[in-house]
Amino acid sequence: MISLEDVAKLAQVSPATASRALTRPELVAEGTRERVLEAARTLGYQPNVLARSLRQRGSRSLGLVVTDILNPFHAMLAKGVQDVAEAQGYTVLMFNTDEESAKERRAFETLRGHLPQGLIVVPTPATHLNLKLLPNLPVIELDRASGRAGAHTVMVDNEVGAYRAVSHLAALGHRRIGMIVGRLDISTAVERHEGYRRALLDAGLPYRPELVVPGNHREADGRAAAHALLTLPPAERPTALFVGNNEMTVGAVLAARELGLRLPDDLSLIGFDDSRWAQTMTPAITVVAQPAYDLGALACRTLLNLLGGQTVPQSVRLKTTFIERDSAAPLTPQPSPLAGSR
Amino acid sequence: MISLEDVAKLAQVSPATASRALTRPELVAEGTRERVLEAARTLGYQPNVLARSLRQRGSRSLGLVVTDILNPFHAMLAKGVQDVAEAQGYTVLMFNTDEESAKERRAFETLRGHLPQGLIVVPTPATHLNLKLLPNLPVIELDRASGRAGAHTVMVDNEVGAYRAVSHLAALGHRRIGMIVGRLDISTAVERHEGYRRALLDAGLPYRPELVVPGNHREADGRAAAHALLTLPPAERPTALFVGNNEMTVGAVLAARELGLRLPDDLSLIGFDDSRWAQTMTPAITVVAQPAYDLGALACRTLLNLLGGQTVPQSVRLKTTFIERDSAAPLTPQPSPLAGSR
DNA sequence: TTGAAAGCGCTAACAG
DNA sequence: CTGTTAGCGCTTTCAA
């Protein structure tokens, strides 16, 4: 390991000067600076981040804690964060909580030891509590809000997106529209549920609690929830389903298939969050798409601005996009002229 | 930040003893140890990893460098690595190279400053070169081999998997079987191509270079390659396609759709690497599946064993699994008894 | 079994 | 503009 001292020696300056030449070149005379840079280059010097961070009481790194790295939505969030962080010379320490508060706690503990400058977190229900482990650390909550007072958040307009989707189903004539919602102790689920509710109201449809089933965001949860809803007695069974996230949408589609229901003829379905899967399956799924990469990138930019002492908006909402594809259709198939004339 | 000194003070011992009590408890008298642990607990002490690593000239962290975190296969590799590392108390510093050697170089440079104990890397063609930045660092090559002499590798049996897939197509009666292969400067592509070649040979089919098109592992590459192959004159057009990775398989399927070719009637297709997408699309894609999670987990275990001074196998190959679904069918559809009797 | 002291590599005060 | 000095928090001799 080549140290700064080695560089200093070769350049015939003190370590302090070498340090300055490398990190704050304007404080050093031109000639000296060049000697140092030259020496660093020939030796292949790479600063020891650990020593620097120890001295400066903080490393040029950021924590990123997501709840499910296998979920393409989260992978995309992470990419957005990483790209921005890297461009600014920050290292990202990424952790995965699997939606478990205990894992989040451990992630925070580990992170603490690394003295990160800031944290971007997709909260779990215990984030509020766990963040006590990291006092005074600038935090951006991504995708969801933990409910901490004064928290900075970067999210999408969940309520509007959900409203749009459910209104669409209502406009297609569906009167029994079910919802597979996430955990109601998570803000996105609450907001999407709120949009669902408002859309029903505006369409003059009753809100029926028995048509709303919560799940824990995974495929298996969506499958179970859909199964429960779709095996209700015919008179009560929903003719359309709005599903609260991408993983559960997969599960819901599989459940429908298992029950022999064809989309969109026997069941209309709209999912929240787009995916390649939704685009390419047959029929392609109508979705409320989220700008995942932008969310991640924006969260990171916001954090870096915050670190830079700039004032940043408390809360940002990015827009969702409604993408109409083939999984939602009118309740009663258009009767052909002949059939209609009987 | 609570330091070890704070703990020591509270426990009325020297920092040295406090350190020992926490990291090598057997060196400390029972009573003292308990006082220290108690003090650490009440203060919520968390060791400063930076200081510790600086002192010990190495941090309890591992580098993980993958080439495309958005690819679910890589996400799964990463999860396998992370889970094992975390269980052993290691922090994973993850980087993404987007298949770009320059990004890999930067990742290595950044990593170096963090003094990781070891590295797990999915190599790019320049890994051989870039690894000079990290001399003496234990390295496991994951999924692909860089070709470095003496490198430790954890991979799948690409050649066998490819052979199996292509033999299957040949057995179905296909005689013009195309391959969309990866970059031939990457070991997986070479090996899968080798399997393709051997399967043709064993089936008594000629190897036709014009039916083999390379791509850079992304969806767009697969699409372009498939388009090129499928627009050949009818007599030359392949009736079956073997695609070298999951992303390119998506592209190939989309290209076929654009050209109005139906799977498997107009074109048989087998992909390498399974995905949810391949499972749920219509028709479901026949694939050579890889144990991605196990690959990652095994790579990490191997690295940790290596760090622990154990002797580990130079090279490990995990088995692929051939999963027959609906995208590959006999060349000529089974004639019905009637049609066959003319 | 415990403590004193040194030092990992770096940077920030403070002189000069 | 540059060098000297000190110290970030921890672990590890060495000595008691």
GROMACS .gro file of C-alpha atoms (C1' of nucleotides) in nm, chain C:
model
   16
  685DT     C1'    1  -0.501  -1.029   3.386
  686DT     C1'    2  -0.437  -0.543   3.302
  687DG     C1'    3  -0.233  -0.084   3.161
  688DA     C1'    4   0.082   0.233   2.908
  689DA     C1'    5   0.230   0.362   2.483
  690DA     C1'    6   0.278   0.353   2.006
  691DG     C1'    7   0.102   0.400   1.559
  692DC     C1'    8  -0.224   0.271   1.136
  693DG     C1'    9  -0.259   0.710   0.722
  694DC     C1'   10  -0.444   1.108   0.692
  695DT     C1'   11  -0.565   1.620   0.750
  696DA     C1'   12  -0.638   2.061   1.016
  697DA     C1'   13  -0.442   2.411   1.318
  698DC     C1'   14  -0.092   2.682   1.375
  699DA     C1'   15   0.350   2.877   1.288
  700DG     C1'   16   0.674   3.047   1.012
   0.00000   0.00000   0.00000
